[in-house]
Amino acid sequence: MSRVFRRSPLSALRSPSRTTAFALCALAAIAVSLVPARAAVSVYPSVLYGGMNVVSIDASSGVRRLQWRDRGRWIDVRRGQAMDNLRIVSVRTPSSCIRQMKLYLFVPEVTSSAEIDLRVLECDGSERRLSLSTGATWQVDHQRMGDAKVGETVCQQFSVRSTTVGEAIVVDRVVSPTGKFELRFTGRRPPVRIPAGRAYYYEVCFHATSPGRHKMPIHVYIRRAQPSGGFTSFIVADTAYVTVVDPPPAPRVQQPVKPRVIVPKRPPVNVRPPTIPRPVIPVAPPPRVPDVDVVSPRATARAVVPVDTERLRAQPDVGAPTGVEAEISDPTTFRTVLLPTARSIPEGEGFIGSYDVAGVLAGYGVTDRLTVLAGGLFIPAAVAARAIDVTAGARYELHRGDYTRLAAGVQINHSDTDSSSITVGAPYLVASLGDDDRRASVALSYSTRRHDPVSGEPFMRNAIVVAAGGDLRIGGNWKVAAEAYWIEGSTYQPLVATVRHFGRRYAIDAGVAVNMAGDEARVAPVVSVLWVFGR
């Protein structure tokens, strides 16, 4: 009976051919790891929307030139250039290599598509080609509501739908630019999510007060999946037409003839001669010109839709676009309540805020990714135990994606009380997921504390700190926010929840903070007011 011997894996590695192949593979892997990676180029947003689009192009080696394809040839991007359903409003032309370039593109119509091919020439000699286009086209209604008599009210059903099969849409709100047309919602009121391929229906009513032809666009705001530059939605405009006519004249009622009474004449006594009245010739009034209210959708949008011009003026070579509404978003998305998010403060902007009156915190965007922070707290002895606290730090945004961000920072804090002084140094990492309407953040920190008691020897304490929080827009200018902290070895484990009202430059929070550690929960009010400048 013959035996079959199989070679072990170790014996295979000992053979000259296998050993040589293994060594070559290892050397190739090392060589590949030493070759520098190609410079990365990213663009946000990756799709175009109706109205204004603020497109950010980031290149790790810097952008030297930006070109677009015009009838088969590449030309430099300049302000005022236009193509089918697309216009270049403004662009920052680099005089030297810059890491980020912003391009302002305006899409006037949502019923047809728009696209542009770009070529990014980088400072290291390489190039990258990008293509941007509208993700969907929209079907709008042009409803003729017929004739109406003065004093009547006519109503008509309208709808809006995307002609491109895709994901569900969110209708943020529906607006009538004038009070002549009234909106009625037979189903759910906006904001409402509409499944893919479905239409959103609403009703438009018109109350006729004067004769004439009336035409008005009804603005439907669709939420952008990738908001940018302060624009969180775009407008799809349905149009309503109505003609108002005069009611028929009322029938004349013939008055009964009164009987004639003859009174005998008496001779006048010292009576002046009668005055013959001047004849009165009736003149017909001038014909009434009916009121005509004919407005094009674009003209109405320019007249009644506000534009975020303050943000656009902050950019070089930015023309003032018209016909687009920049819906107000929370100006303090760089924090949850006190917990920092991974979103940096834009370059040249800053904030100053007060927490519970006694605390002051300020921040400034040195660059588009670097944020510096400083603040303090003072409690006089007349109010409670005396305390002085100062803090300073910085945060740098390491990664910026469509919905994900990552930042690293460090915060240094020093406090003095009647019993001791404490100095804390805390480097941290924070990751955020979401957009400016809804965002969740998780932070991890390792703090080193030095205690200097008034009586006793100084000592050191280290602790791991884990924090998590998030905020959610609940409609209009309102948000809810909450955050919680776990501090290793501490008897203070806070949970904070607030309701926020915000405008274009301010945010006001009111809520409570609860200590979840110990035998019983302790509750304290939380009030903060933040003001943003440089926008």
Coordinates of C-alpha atoms in Angstrom, one line a residue:
M1 CA 0.0 0.0 0.0
S2 CA 1.6 3.3 -1.1
R3 CA 1.6 6.4 1.1
V4 CA 0.9 9.9 0.1
F5 CA 2.9 12.7 1.8
R6 CA 1.7 16.3 1.8
R7 CA 4.0 19.2 2.3
S8 CA 3.2 21.5 5.3
P9 CA 2.8 25.3 4.8
L10 CA 6.1 25.8 6.6
S11 CA 8.0 23.6 4.2
A12 CA 6.4 25.5 1.3
L13 CA 7.8 28.8 2.7
R14 CA 11.3 27.1 2.9
S15 CA 11.3 26.4 -0.8
P16 CA 13.4 29.0 -2.8
S17 CA 10.6 29.9 -5.2
R18 CA 7.9 30.5 -2.5
T19 CA 10.3 32.4 -0.3
T20 CA 11.3 34.7 -3.1
A21 CA 7.7 35.4 -4.0
F22 CA 6.8 36.1 -0.4
A23 CA 9.7 38.6 -0.1
L24 CA 8.8 40.4 -3.4
C25 CA 5.2 40.8 -2.2
A26 CA 6.4 42.3 1.1
L27 CA 8.8 44.7 -0.6
A28 CA 6.0 45.7 -3.1
A29 CA 3.6 46.5 -0.2
I30 CA 6.2 48.6 1.5
A31 CA 7.0 50.5 -1.7
V32 CA 3.3 51.2 -2.3
S33 CA 2.9 52.5 1.2
L34 CA 5.8 54.9 0.7
V35 CA 4.3 56.4 -2.5
P36 CA 2.5 59.6 -1.6
A37 CA -1.3 59.5 -2.1
R38 CA -2.9 61.5 -4.9
A39 CA -4.2 64.8 -3.7
A40 CA -7.9 64.6 -2.7
V41 CA -10.5 66.8 -4.2
S42 CA -14.0 67.0 -2.8
V43 CA -17.1 69.0 -3.8
Y44 CA -20.2 69.9 -1.7
P45 CA -23.1 69.8 -2.4
S46 CA -22.8 67.0 -5.0
V47 CA -26.1 68.0 -6.7
L48 CA -27.7 71.3 -7.9
Y49 CA -31.0 72.7 -6.7
G50 CA -33.4 75.3 -8.1
G51 CA -32.3 78.8 -7.0
M52 CA -28.9 79.7 -5.6
N53 CA -26.2 77.0 -5.1
V54 CA -23.1 77.7 -3.0
V55 CA -20.6 75.0 -4.1
S56 CA -17.4 74.4 -2.0
I57 CA -14.5 72.8 -3.8
D58 CA -11.7 71.5 -1.5
A59 CA -8.3 70.4 -2.7
S60 CA -5.6 69.1 -0.3
S61 CA -2.8 70.6 -2.5
G62 CA -4.7 73.8 -3.3
V63 CA -6.7 75.0 -6.3
R64 CA -4.7 76.9 -9.0
R65 CA -7.4 77.3 -11.6
L66 CA -11.0 76.4 -12.1
Q67 CA -12.4 75.8 -15.6
W68 CA -15.7 74.6 -17.1
R69 CA -16.6 73.0 -20.5
D70 CA -18.2 75.3 -23.0
R71 CA -19.1 73.8 -26.4
G72 CA -16.3 71.2 -26.2
R73 CA -13.5 73.5 -24.9
W74 CA -12.3 74.3 -21.4
I75 CA -12.4 78.0 -20.3
D76 CA -11.8 79.7 -17.0
V77 CA -14.8 80.2 -14.8
R78 CA -15.8 83.9 -14.7
R79 CA -18.7 85.8 -13.1
G80 CA -21.7 86.3 -15.4
Q81 CA -21.1 83.3 -17.6
A82 CA -24.3 81.4 -18.5
M83 CA -25.5 78.2 -20.2
D84 CA -28.9 76.4 -20.5
N85 CA -30.8 76.9 -17.2
L86 CA -27.6 77.9 -15.3
R87 CA -25.7 81.1 -14.6
I88 CA -22.4 81.7 -12.7
V89 CA -23.2 84.4 -10.2
S90 CA -19.8 84.7 -8.6
V91 CA -16.5 82.8 -8.1
R92 CA -13.5 83.5 -6.0
T93 CA -10.6 83.6 -8.6
P94 CA -7.4 82.3 -6.9
S95 CA -4.4 84.7 -7.1
S96 CA -2.4 81.9 -5.4
C97 CA -3.1 78.3 -4.3
I98 CA -6.1 78.1 -2.0
R99 CA -7.4 75.0 -0.2
Q100 CA -11.1 75.9 -0.7
M101 CA -12.9 77.7 -3.5
K102 CA -16.6 78.7 -3.5
L103 CA -18.6 78.9 -6.6
Y104 CA -22.1 80.5 -6.7
L105 CA -24.4 78.9 -9.4
F106 CA -28.0 80.1 -10.0
V107 CA -30.6 77.7 -11.5
P108 CA -33.7 79.8 -12.5
E109 CA -36.0 76.9 -13.5
V110 CA -36.9 73.7 -11.7
T111 CA -39.0 72.2 -14.5
S112 CA -35.9 71.4 -16.6
S113 CA -32.5 70.0 -15.7
A114 CA -29.2 71.9 -15.4
E115 CA -25.6 70.5 -15.5
I116 CA -22.0 71.8 -15.6
D117 CA -18.7 70.0 -16.1
L118 CA -15.7 71.4 -14.1
R119 CA -12.0 70.9 -14.2
V120 CA -9.9 71.6 -11.1
L121 CA -6.2 72.3 -11.8
E122 CA -4.3 71.7 -8.6
C123 CA -1.2 73.3 -7.3
D124 CA 0.8 70.0 -7.5
G125 CA 0.2 69.8 -11.3
S126 CA -2.6 67.2 -11.2
E127 CA -6.2 67.8 -12.3
R128 CA -9.6 66.5 -11.4
R129 CA -12.8 66.6 -13.4
L130 CA -16.2 67.0 -11.7
S131 CA -19.7 67.0 -13.0
L132 CA -22.7 68.7 -11.2
S133 CA -26.3 68.4 -12.2
T134 CA -29.8 68.8 -10.8
G135 CA -31.0 65.7 -9.0
A136 CA -34.6 66.1 -10.0
T137 CA -37.0 68.0 -12.2
W138 CA -40.4 69.2 -11.0
Q139 CA -43.9 69.3 -12.5
V140 CA -45.8 72.4 -11.5
D141 CA -49.5 73.4 -11.9
H142 CA -50.7 76.4 -13.9
Q143 CA -54.4 76.4 -12.8
R144 CA -57.0 78.7 -14.3
M145 CA -59.5 79.1 -11.6
G146 CA -62.1 80.5 -14.0
D147 CA -64.3 83.6 -13.6
A148 CA -65.6 85.0 -10.3
K149 CA -68.0 87.8 -9.6
V150 CA -67.2 90.5 -7.2
G151 CA -67.9 89.3 -3.7
E152 CA -67.5 85.6 -4.6
T153 CA -64.8 83.1 -3.4
V154 CA -63.5 80.4 -5.8
C155 CA -61.2 77.5 -4.8
Q156 CA -59.0 75.1 -6.8
Q157 CA -56.8 72.1 -5.9
F158 CA -53.1 72.3 -6.6
S159 CA -50.3 69.7 -6.5
V160 CA -46.5 69.5 -6.8
R161 CA -44.5 66.4 -7.7
S162 CA -41.1 65.4 -8.9
T163 CA -40.8 63.9 -12.4
T164 CA -37.6 62.1 -11.5
V165 CA -38.0 58.8 -9.6
G166 CA -35.9 59.0 -6.5
E167 CA -36.1 59.3 -2.7
A168 CA -38.9 60.8 -0.7
I169 CA -39.2 64.6 -0.5
V170 CA -40.0 66.9 2.4
V171 CA -42.3 69.9 1.8
D172 CA -41.2 72.5 4.4
R173 CA -43.9 75.1 3.8
V174 CA -46.3 76.5 1.2
V175 CA -46.6 80.3 1.0
S176 CA -48.9 82.7 -0.8
P177 CA -46.9 86.0 -1.5
T178 CA -50.1 88.2 -1.2
G179 CA -53.2 88.1 0.9
K180 CA -55.5 87.9 -2.1
F181 CA -54.9 84.1 -2.4
E182 CA -55.7 81.9 0.7
L183 CA -54.1 78.5 1.2
R184 CA -56.2 75.6 2.7
F185 CA -54.7 72.2 3.6
T186 CA -57.0 69.3 3.3
G187 CA -54.3 66.9 4.5
R188 CA -51.3 67.2 6.8
R189 CA -49.8 70.7 7.1
P190 CA -46.2 71.2 6.2
P191 CA -43.5 70.2 7.0
V192 CA -44.5 66.8 5.7
R193 CA -42.6 64.0 4.1
I194 CA -43.9 62.7 0.7
P195 CA -43.0 59.2 -0.5
A196 CA -41.2 58.9 -3.9
G197 CA -43.4 59.2 -6.9
R198 CA -46.3 60.7 -4.9
A199 CA -47.7 64.2 -5.2
Y200 CA -48.5 66.8 -2.5
Y201 CA -52.0 68.4 -2.7
Y202 CA -53.3 71.6 -1.3
E203 CA -56.1 74.1 -2.1
V204 CA -55.9 77.7 -3.2
C205 CA -58.9 80.1 -2.7
F206 CA -59.4 83.6 -4.0
H207 CA -61.8 86.1 -2.7
A208 CA -62.9 88.6 -5.5
T209 CA -63.0 92.2 -4.3
S210 CA -62.6 94.1 -7.6
P211 CA -62.8 93.4 -11.3
G212 CA -59.7 92.4 -13.3
R213 CA -57.3 89.6 -14.1
H214 CA -55.2 88.2 -11.3
K215 CA -52.2 85.9 -11.6
M216 CA -49.9 84.9 -8.7
P217 CA -47.3 82.1 -8.1
I218 CA -47.7 80.0 -5.0
H219 CA -44.3 79.1 -3.5
V220 CA -43.8 75.5 -2.3
Y221 CA -40.5 75.1 -0.4
I222 CA -38.8 71.7 -0.9
R223 CA -36.1 70.8 1.7
R224 CA -32.6 70.3 0.3
A225 CA -30.9 67.0 1.1
Q226 CA -27.5 68.9 1.1
P227 CA -28.0 72.4 2.5
S228 CA -25.2 74.9 1.9
G229 CA -24.4 78.6 2.2
G230 CA -27.5 79.1 4.5
F231 CA -29.9 77.8 1.9
T232 CA -31.9 74.8 3.3
S233 CA -34.7 74.7 0.8
F234 CA -35.6 75.7 -2.8
I235 CA -38.8 77.0 -4.4
V236 CA -41.2 75.2 -6.7
A237 CA -43.8 77.8 -7.9
D238 CA -47.3 76.8 -8.9
T239 CA -49.3 79.5 -10.5
A240 CA -53.0 80.5 -10.1
Y241 CA -55.1 82.6 -12.6
V242 CA -58.5 84.1 -11.9
T243 CA -60.7 86.7 -13.7
V244 CA -63.1 88.8 -11.7
V245 CA -66.1 90.3 -13.5
D246 CA -68.7 92.8 -12.3
P247 CA -72.1 91.4 -11.1
P248 CA -75.1 92.1 -13.3
P249 CA -77.0 95.3 -12.5
A250 CA -79.9 95.1 -10.2
P251 CA -83.4 95.4 -11.9
R252 CA -85.0 98.9 -11.7
V253 CA -88.1 99.2 -9.6
Q254 CA -90.7 101.7 -11.1
Q255 CA -92.0 104.1 -8.6
P256 CA -95.8 104.8 -8.4
V257 CA -97.0 108.1 -9.9
K258 CA -98.0 110.6 -7.3
P259 CA -101.3 112.6 -7.9
R260 CA -100.9 116.2 -9.1
V261 CA -102.1 118.8 -6.6
I262 CA -103.1 122.3 -8.0
V263 CA -102.5 125.2 -5.6
P264 CA -104.1 128.6 -6.5
K265 CA -101.6 131.3 -7.1
R266 CA -101.5 134.4 -4.8
P267 CA -100.1 137.7 -5.8
P268 CA -96.6 138.2 -4.4
V269 CA -96.0 140.8 -1.8
N270 CA -92.6 142.6 -2.0
V271 CA -91.1 139.5 -3.5
R272 CA -87.9 139.7 -5.5
P273 CA -88.0 138.5 -9.0
P274 CA -87.4 134.8 -9.3
T275 CA -83.8 133.7 -10.1
I276 CA -83.6 131.5 -13.1
P277 CA -81.2 128.6 -12.3
R278 CA -78.4 127.9 -14.6
P279 CA -79.0 124.7 -16.7
V280 CA -77.1 121.6 -15.5
I281 CA -75.9 119.3 -18.2
P282 CA -75.2 115.8 -16.9
V283 CA -71.8 114.4 -17.8
A284 CA -71.3 110.7 -17.8
P285 CA -68.4 109.6 -15.4
P286 CA -65.2 108.3 -17.1
P287 CA -65.2 104.6 -17.8
R288 CA -63.7 102.6 -14.9
V289 CA -60.5 100.8 -15.7
P290 CA -60.6 97.4 -14.0
D291 CA -57.7 96.6 -11.7
V292 CA -55.2 94.3 -13.4
D293 CA -52.8 92.3 -11.2
V294 CA -50.6 90.4 -13.6
V295 CA -47.3 89.4 -12.1
S296 CA -44.7 87.0 -13.5
P297 CA -43.4 84.2 -11.2
R298 CA -39.8 85.6 -11.4
A299 CA -40.9 89.2 -10.8
T300 CA -42.9 88.1 -7.7
A301 CA -40.1 86.1 -6.4
R302 CA -37.7 89.1 -6.7
A303 CA -40.2 91.3 -4.9
V304 CA -41.4 89.2 -2.0
V305 CA -38.7 86.6 -1.4
P306 CA -35.8 87.8 0.9
V307 CA -32.2 87.0 0.0
D308 CA -29.4 86.2 2.3
T309 CA -27.4 89.1 1.0
E310 CA -25.3 89.6 4.1
R311 CA -23.6 86.2 3.7
L312 CA -23.1 86.8 -0.1
R313 CA -21.5 90.3 0.5
A314 CA -18.9 88.6 2.7
Q315 CA -17.5 86.8 -0.3
P316 CA -15.3 88.6 -2.9
D317 CA -16.9 89.3 -6.3
V318 CA -20.4 88.2 -5.2
G319 CA -23.3 89.7 -7.1
A320 CA -26.6 90.1 -5.3
P321 CA -28.8 87.2 -6.6
T322 CA -32.5 87.5 -6.7
G323 CA -35.5 85.2 -6.6
V324 CA -34.2 82.9 -3.9
E325 CA -35.0 82.8 -0.2
A326 CA -32.3 81.8 2.2
E327 CA -34.3 80.3 5.0
I328 CA -33.0 81.1 8.5
S329 CA -31.0 78.3 10.1
D330 CA -29.6 78.1 13.6
P331 CA -26.5 80.3 13.7
T332 CA -25.0 78.4 16.6
T333 CA -24.6 74.9 15.1
F334 CA -21.0 74.8 16.4
R335 CA -22.4 73.7 19.8
T336 CA -25.2 71.6 21.2
V337 CA -25.9 73.5 24.5
L338 CA -22.4 73.8 25.9
L339 CA -21.0 70.7 24.3
P340 CA -19.0 71.5 21.1
T341 CA -19.9 69.9 17.9
A342 CA -17.4 69.0 15.1
R343 CA -18.7 71.9 13.0
S344 CA -16.3 74.8 12.9
I345 CA -17.2 78.5 12.9
P346 CA -16.8 79.9 9.4
E347 CA -13.8 82.1 8.7
G348 CA -14.2 85.7 9.9
E349 CA -17.3 84.9 12.0
G350 CA -17.6 84.8 15.7
F351 CA -20.0 84.7 18.7
I352 CA -20.3 86.0 22.3
G353 CA -22.7 84.4 24.7
S354 CA -23.8 84.4 28.3
Y355 CA -24.7 81.3 30.3
D356 CA -26.8 81.8 33.4
V357 CA -25.8 85.5 33.5
A358 CA -22.5 84.8 35.4
G359 CA -20.7 83.0 32.6
V360 CA -19.4 84.5 29.4
L361 CA -18.0 82.5 26.4
A362 CA -16.7 83.8 23.0
G363 CA -15.4 82.2 19.9
Y364 CA -13.9 83.1 16.5
G365 CA -13.3 81.4 13.2
V366 CA -9.6 82.0 12.4
T367 CA -9.8 79.9 9.3
D368 CA -12.7 77.9 7.8
R369 CA -11.6 74.9 10.0
L370 CA -9.8 76.5 13.0
T371 CA -11.9 77.9 15.9
V372 CA -10.6 79.6 19.0
L373 CA -12.6 79.9 22.3
A374 CA -12.3 81.8 25.5
G375 CA -14.5 82.7 28.4
G376 CA -14.9 83.2 32.1
L377 CA -17.2 82.9 35.2
F378 CA -17.4 85.1 38.2
I379 CA -19.6 84.5 41.3
P380 CA -19.2 87.2 44.0
A381 CA -19.2 86.3 47.7
A382 CA -22.4 88.2 48.2
V383 CA -24.3 85.8 46.0
A384 CA -22.7 82.4 47.0
A385 CA -19.3 81.0 47.6
R386 CA -16.8 83.1 45.7
A387 CA -15.6 81.5 42.5
I388 CA -13.5 82.8 39.5
D389 CA -13.1 80.6 36.4
V390 CA -11.3 81.3 33.1
T391 CA -11.0 79.1 30.1
A392 CA -9.4 79.1 26.7
G393 CA -9.0 76.6 23.9
A394 CA -9.0 75.8 20.2
R395 CA -10.7 73.2 17.9
Y396 CA -9.7 72.1 14.4
E397 CA -12.0 70.3 11.9
L398 CA -10.2 67.2 10.7
H399 CA -12.9 65.8 8.4
R400 CA -15.8 67.4 6.6
G401 CA -18.3 65.2 4.7
D402 CA -21.9 65.6 3.5
Y403 CA -23.3 64.6 6.9
T404 CA -20.3 63.6 8.9
R405 CA -17.7 65.7 10.6
L406 CA -14.7 65.1 12.9
A407 CA -12.7 67.6 15.0
A408 CA -10.0 67.6 17.6
G409 CA -9.4 70.3 20.2
V410 CA -8.0 71.2 23.6
Q411 CA -9.4 73.3 26.4
I412 CA -7.5 74.7 29.4
N413 CA -9.4 75.8 32.5
H414 CA -8.3 77.5 35.7
S415 CA -10.6 78.2 38.7
D416 CA -10.1 79.8 42.1
T417 CA -12.3 79.5 45.2
D418 CA -11.7 80.3 48.9
S419 CA -10.6 76.7 49.5
S420 CA -8.5 75.8 46.5
S421 CA -7.4 76.5 42.9
I422 CA -7.7 73.9 40.1
T423 CA -6.1 73.9 36.7
V424 CA -7.4 71.4 34.0
G425 CA -6.0 70.5 30.6
A426 CA -8.4 68.5 28.4
P427 CA -7.6 67.4 24.8
Y428 CA -10.7 65.9 23.1
L429 CA -12.1 64.4 19.9
V430 CA -15.7 65.1 18.8
A431 CA -17.6 63.5 16.0
S432 CA -20.9 64.8 14.6
L433 CA -23.6 63.2 12.3
G434 CA -26.4 65.1 10.6
D435 CA -27.0 68.6 9.2
D436 CA -27.9 72.0 10.6
D437 CA -31.5 71.0 11.2
R438 CA -30.7 67.8 13.2
R439 CA -27.3 66.8 14.5
A440 CA -26.0 64.3 17.0
S441 CA -22.4 64.6 18.5
V442 CA -20.2 62.3 20.7
A443 CA -17.1 63.6 22.4
L444 CA -14.2 61.8 24.2
S445 CA -11.7 63.6 26.5
Y446 CA -9.0 62.8 28.9
S447 CA -8.6 65.5 31.5
T448 CA -5.6 66.2 33.7
R449 CA -6.3 68.3 36.8
R450 CA -3.9 69.9 39.3
H451 CA -5.4 70.8 42.7
D452 CA -3.8 73.4 45.0
P453 CA -5.7 73.5 48.3
V454 CA -5.2 76.4 50.6
S455 CA -4.3 74.0 53.4
G456 CA -2.5 70.9 52.2
E457 CA -0.2 69.5 49.5
P458 CA -0.9 69.9 45.8
F459 CA -2.1 66.7 44.0
M460 CA -3.0 65.5 40.6
R461 CA -6.2 63.8 39.3
N462 CA -6.9 62.3 35.9
A463 CA -10.3 61.4 34.5
I464 CA -12.0 60.2 31.3
V465 CA -14.9 62.3 30.1
V466 CA -17.5 61.0 27.7
A467 CA -20.3 63.4 26.4
A468 CA -23.1 62.9 23.9
G469 CA -25.8 65.3 22.8
G470 CA -27.9 66.5 19.9
D471 CA -30.4 69.1 18.6
L472 CA -33.5 68.9 16.5
R473 CA -35.4 71.5 14.6
I474 CA -39.1 71.2 15.4
G475 CA -40.3 73.9 13.0
G476 CA -39.9 77.5 12.1
N477 CA -37.2 79.1 14.4
W478 CA -37.4 76.5 17.2
K479 CA -35.2 73.7 18.3
V480 CA -34.9 71.3 21.2
A481 CA -31.4 70.3 22.4
A482 CA -30.1 67.9 25.0
E483 CA -26.7 66.6 26.2
A484 CA -25.3 64.3 28.9
Y485 CA -21.9 63.8 30.5
W486 CA -20.1 60.9 32.2
I487 CA -17.1 62.0 34.3
E488 CA -14.9 59.3 35.7
G489 CA -14.8 59.3 39.5
S490 CA -17.0 62.4 39.8
T491 CA -20.2 62.9 41.9
Y492 CA -21.5 65.3 39.2
Q493 CA -22.9 63.6 36.1
P494 CA -25.1 66.3 34.4
L495 CA -28.0 65.9 32.0
V496 CA -29.0 69.2 30.2
A497 CA -32.2 69.8 28.1
T498 CA -33.3 73.1 26.6
V499 CA -35.7 74.7 24.1
R500 CA -34.1 77.1 21.7
H501 CA -35.5 80.1 19.7
F502 CA -33.1 81.5 17.1
G503 CA -32.9 84.2 14.5
R504 CA -30.3 85.1 11.9
R505 CA -27.8 86.3 14.4
Y506 CA -29.0 85.1 17.9
A507 CA -30.0 82.0 19.8
I508 CA -31.8 81.9 23.2
D509 CA -31.9 78.6 25.2
A510 CA -34.0 77.9 28.3
G511 CA -34.1 74.6 30.1
V512 CA -32.9 72.6 33.1
A513 CA -29.7 70.7 34.2
V514 CA -30.1 67.6 36.3
N515 CA -27.4 65.9 38.2
M516 CA -28.0 62.1 37.7
A517 CA -25.4 61.0 40.3
G518 CA -25.9 60.7 44.0
D519 CA -29.0 59.6 46.0
E520 CA -31.3 62.3 44.7
A521 CA -31.4 64.3 41.5
R522 CA -30.6 68.0 41.8
V523 CA -32.2 70.4 39.3
A524 CA -30.9 73.8 38.2
P525 CA -32.2 76.2 35.5
V526 CA -30.1 76.8 32.4
V527 CA -30.5 80.0 30.4
S528 CA -28.1 81.1 27.6
V529 CA -28.1 83.9 25.1
L530 CA -25.6 83.8 22.1
W531 CA -25.0 86.6 19.5
V532 CA -23.2 85.8 16.2
F533 CA -21.3 88.6 14.5
G534 CA -19.5 88.8 11.1
R535 CA -22.2 87.0 9.1

